[in-house]
Amino acid sequence: MAVIVATDNDFTQVLNSNQKVVVKYFADWCGSCRLFSPKFKRMSDDEAFASIAFVDVNAETSPEARKLASVTNLPFFAIFKNGQLVDTVAASKEEAVRELIHKLDA
């Protein structure tokens, strides 16, 4: 599945339209964020995560979406289930993000 790009204007709609969501918060100036983008795209195409929506949010231009997950560092990842925040992690390691995503099936 393609990675959905969301902003403050449609973030809540994206959360409510998908039962399981993982969000990557990034900034254009964040080198680690740019390096993680291909991994995030690859994970979104993984059949094991077919029921999960992958969403990119620019943390600098979407302050309301950022507040919903209490973003502290970048890159920052949050998982939502049925529109509700489940857990977060500030990491640039793929394994940490995969562990976070697996909590959606718990």
PDB file of C-alpha atoms in Angstrom:
ATOM      1  CA  MET A   1       0.000   0.000   0.000  1.00  0.00           C
ATOM      2  CA  ALA A   2       1.247   3.486  -0.742  1.00  0.00           C
ATOM      3  CA  VAL A   3       2.262   5.790   2.076  1.00  0.00           C
ATOM      4  CA  ILE A   4      -0.446   8.392   2.701  1.00  0.00           C
ATOM      5  CA  VAL A   5       0.754  11.979   3.116  1.00  0.00           C
ATOM      6  CA  ALA A   6      -1.431  13.759   5.682  1.00  0.00           C
ATOM      7  CA  THR A   7      -1.619  17.289   7.064  1.00  0.00           C
ATOM      8  CA  ASP A   8      -3.566  18.932   9.873  1.00  0.00           C
ATOM      9  CA  ASN A   9      -6.428  19.341   7.377  1.00  0.00           C
ATOM     10  CA  ASP A  10      -7.010  15.613   6.868  1.00  0.00           C
ATOM     11  CA  PHE A  11      -5.122  13.824   9.671  1.00  0.00           C
ATOM     12  CA  THR A  12      -8.196  13.062  11.799  1.00  0.00           C
ATOM     13  CA  GLN A  13     -10.053  11.821   8.726  1.00  0.00           C
ATOM     14  CA  VAL A  14      -7.167   9.476   7.876  1.00  0.00           C
ATOM     15  CA  LEU A  15      -7.158   8.107  11.457  1.00  0.00           C
ATOM     16  CA  ASN A  16     -10.917   7.569  11.427  1.00  0.00           C
ATOM     17  CA  SER A  17     -10.922   5.983   7.956  1.00  0.00           C
ATOM     18  CA  ASN A  18      -8.387   3.284   8.874  1.00  0.00           C
ATOM     19  CA  GLN A  19      -8.637   0.895  11.817  1.00  0.00           C
ATOM     20  CA  LYS A  20      -4.859   0.556  12.203  1.00  0.00           C
ATOM     21  CA  VAL A  21      -2.457   3.394  11.409  1.00  0.00           C
ATOM     22  CA  VAL A  22       1.275   3.955  11.822  1.00  0.00           C
ATOM     23  CA  VAL A  23       2.454   7.541  11.453  1.00  0.00           C
ATOM     24  CA  LYS A  24       5.968   8.720  10.673  1.00  0.00           C
ATOM     25  CA  TYR A  25       6.525  12.304  11.784  1.00  0.00           C
ATOM     26  CA  PHE A  26       9.359  14.011   9.929  1.00  0.00           C
ATOM     27  CA  ALA A  27      10.850  17.377   9.001  1.00  0.00           C
ATOM     28  CA  ASP A  28      12.497  18.382   5.741  1.00  0.00           C
ATOM     29  CA  TRP A  29      15.733  19.291   7.546  1.00  0.00           C
ATOM     30  CA  CYS A  30      15.920  15.918   9.362  1.00  0.00           C
ATOM     31  CA  GLY A  31      18.564  13.712   7.747  1.00  0.00           C
ATOM     32  CA  SER A  32      17.559  10.600   9.716  1.00  0.00           C
ATOM     33  CA  CYS A  33      13.969  11.130   8.577  1.00  0.00           C
ATOM     34  CA  ARG A  34      15.038  11.173   4.931  1.00  0.00           C
ATOM     35  CA  LEU A  35      17.157   8.051   5.423  1.00  0.00           C
ATOM     36  CA  PHE A  36      14.202   6.202   6.964  1.00  0.00           C
ATOM     37  CA  SER A  37      11.748   7.034   4.156  1.00  0.00           C
ATOM     38  CA  PRO A  38      12.686   4.059   1.897  1.00  0.00           C
ATOM     39  CA  LYS A  39      12.379   1.678   4.870  1.00  0.00           C
ATOM     40  CA  PHE A  40       8.944   3.083   5.745  1.00  0.00           C
ATOM     41  CA  LYS A  41       7.827   2.666   2.112  1.00  0.00           C
ATOM     42  CA  ARG A  42       9.162  -0.907   2.057  1.00  0.00           C
ATOM     43  CA  MET A  43       7.288  -1.719   5.275  1.00  0.00           C
ATOM     44  CA  SER A  44       4.078  -0.274   3.785  1.00  0.00           C
ATOM     45  CA  ASP A  45       4.425  -2.783   0.917  1.00  0.00           C
ATOM     46  CA  ASP A  46       5.016  -5.724   3.299  1.00  0.00           C
ATOM     47  CA  GLU A  47       2.104  -8.194   3.122  1.00  0.00           C
ATOM     48  CA  ALA A  48       2.401  -8.739   6.891  1.00  0.00           C
ATOM     49  CA  PHE A  49       1.262  -5.130   7.322  1.00  0.00           C
ATOM     50  CA  ALA A  50      -1.437  -5.153   4.628  1.00  0.00           C
ATOM     51  CA  SER A  51      -4.180  -4.157   7.092  1.00  0.00           C
ATOM     52  CA  ILE A  52      -2.233  -1.129   8.349  1.00  0.00           C
ATOM     53  CA  ALA A  53      -2.271   2.376   6.856  1.00  0.00           C
ATOM     54  CA  PHE A  54       1.163   4.027   6.691  1.00  0.00           C
ATOM     55  CA  VAL A  55       1.061   7.806   7.015  1.00  0.00           C
ATOM     56  CA  ASP A  56       3.706  10.539   6.638  1.00  0.00           C
ATOM     57  CA  VAL A  57       3.198  13.812   8.525  1.00  0.00           C
ATOM     58  CA  ASN A  58       5.489  16.835   8.320  1.00  0.00           C
ATOM     59  CA  ALA A  59       5.808  17.719  12.008  1.00  0.00           C
ATOM     60  CA  GLU A  60       6.727  21.326  11.254  1.00  0.00           C
ATOM     61  CA  THR A  61       3.738  22.135   9.077  1.00  0.00           C
ATOM     62  CA  SER A  62       1.144  20.026  10.957  1.00  0.00           C
ATOM     63  CA  PRO A  63       1.272  21.102  14.626  1.00  0.00           C
ATOM     64  CA  GLU A  64      -2.140  19.659  15.519  1.00  0.00           C
ATOM     65  CA  ALA A  65      -1.242  16.196  14.206  1.00  0.00           C
ATOM     66  CA  ARG A  66       2.067  16.494  16.060  1.00  0.00           C
ATOM     67  CA  LYS A  67       0.284  17.301  19.350  1.00  0.00           C
ATOM     68  CA  LEU A  68      -1.964  14.231  19.083  1.00  0.00           C
ATOM     69  CA  ALA A  69       1.113  12.015  19.468  1.00  0.00           C
ATOM     70  CA  SER A  70       3.160  14.327  21.742  1.00  0.00           C
ATOM     71  CA  VAL A  71       6.057  14.299  19.298  1.00  0.00           C
ATOM     72  CA  THR A  72       9.385  15.002  21.027  1.00  0.00           C
ATOM     73  CA  ASN A  73      12.096  14.003  18.525  1.00  0.00           C
ATOM     74  CA  LEU A  74      12.360  13.216  14.838  1.00  0.00           C
ATOM     75  CA  PRO A  75      11.885  10.821  13.272  1.00  0.00           C
ATOM     76  CA  PHE A  76       8.988   9.921  15.543  1.00  0.00           C
ATOM     77  CA  PHE A  77       6.506   7.099  15.059  1.00  0.00           C
ATOM     78  CA  ALA A  78       3.032   6.656  16.514  1.00  0.00           C
ATOM     79  CA  ILE A  79       0.466   3.903  16.172  1.00  0.00           C
ATOM     80  CA  PHE A  80      -3.269   4.524  16.295  1.00  0.00           C
ATOM     81  CA  LYS A  81      -6.063   1.965  16.534  1.00  0.00           C
ATOM     82  CA  ASN A  82      -9.656   3.017  15.858  1.00  0.00           C
ATOM     83  CA  GLY A  83      -8.537   6.657  15.944  1.00  0.00           C
ATOM     84  CA  GLN A  84      -6.915   6.382  19.377  1.00  0.00           C
ATOM     85  CA  LEU A  85      -3.202   6.687  20.151  1.00  0.00           C
ATOM     86  CA  VAL A  86      -1.788   3.326  21.261  1.00  0.00           C
ATOM     87  CA  ASP A  87       1.983   3.886  21.585  1.00  0.00           C
ATOM     88  CA  THR A  88       4.919   5.883  20.244  1.00  0.00           C
ATOM     89  CA  VAL A  89       8.654   5.605  19.703  1.00  0.00           C
ATOM     90  CA  ALA A  90      11.346   8.069  18.700  1.00  0.00           C
ATOM     91  CA  ALA A  91      13.741   5.930  16.677  1.00  0.00           C
ATOM     92  CA  SER A  92      15.589   5.623  13.413  1.00  0.00           C
ATOM     93  CA  LYS A  93      16.017   1.832  13.574  1.00  0.00           C
ATOM     94  CA  GLU A  94      13.652  -0.273  11.488  1.00  0.00           C
ATOM     95  CA  GLU A  95      13.438  -2.991  14.160  1.00  0.00           C
ATOM     96  CA  ALA A  96      12.113  -0.510  16.757  1.00  0.00           C
ATOM     97  CA  VAL A  97       9.405   0.624  14.331  1.00  0.00           C
ATOM     98  CA  ARG A  98       8.473  -2.967  13.442  1.00  0.00           C
ATOM     99  CA  GLU A  99       8.110  -3.781  17.162  1.00  0.00           C
ATOM    100  CA  LEU A 100       5.852  -0.747  17.544  1.00  0.00           C
ATOM    101  CA  ILE A 101       3.693  -1.800  14.580  1.00  0.00           C
ATOM    102  CA  HIS A 102       3.296  -5.332  15.987  1.00  0.00           C
ATOM    103  CA  LYS A 103       1.583  -3.793  19.048  1.00  0.00           C
ATOM    104  CA  LEU A 104      -1.375  -3.039  16.760  1.00  0.00           C
ATOM    105  CA  ASP A 105      -2.087  -6.789  16.637  1.00  0.00           C
ATOM    106  CA  ALA A 106      -1.879  -7.274  20.390  1.00  0.00           C
TER     107      ALA A 106
END
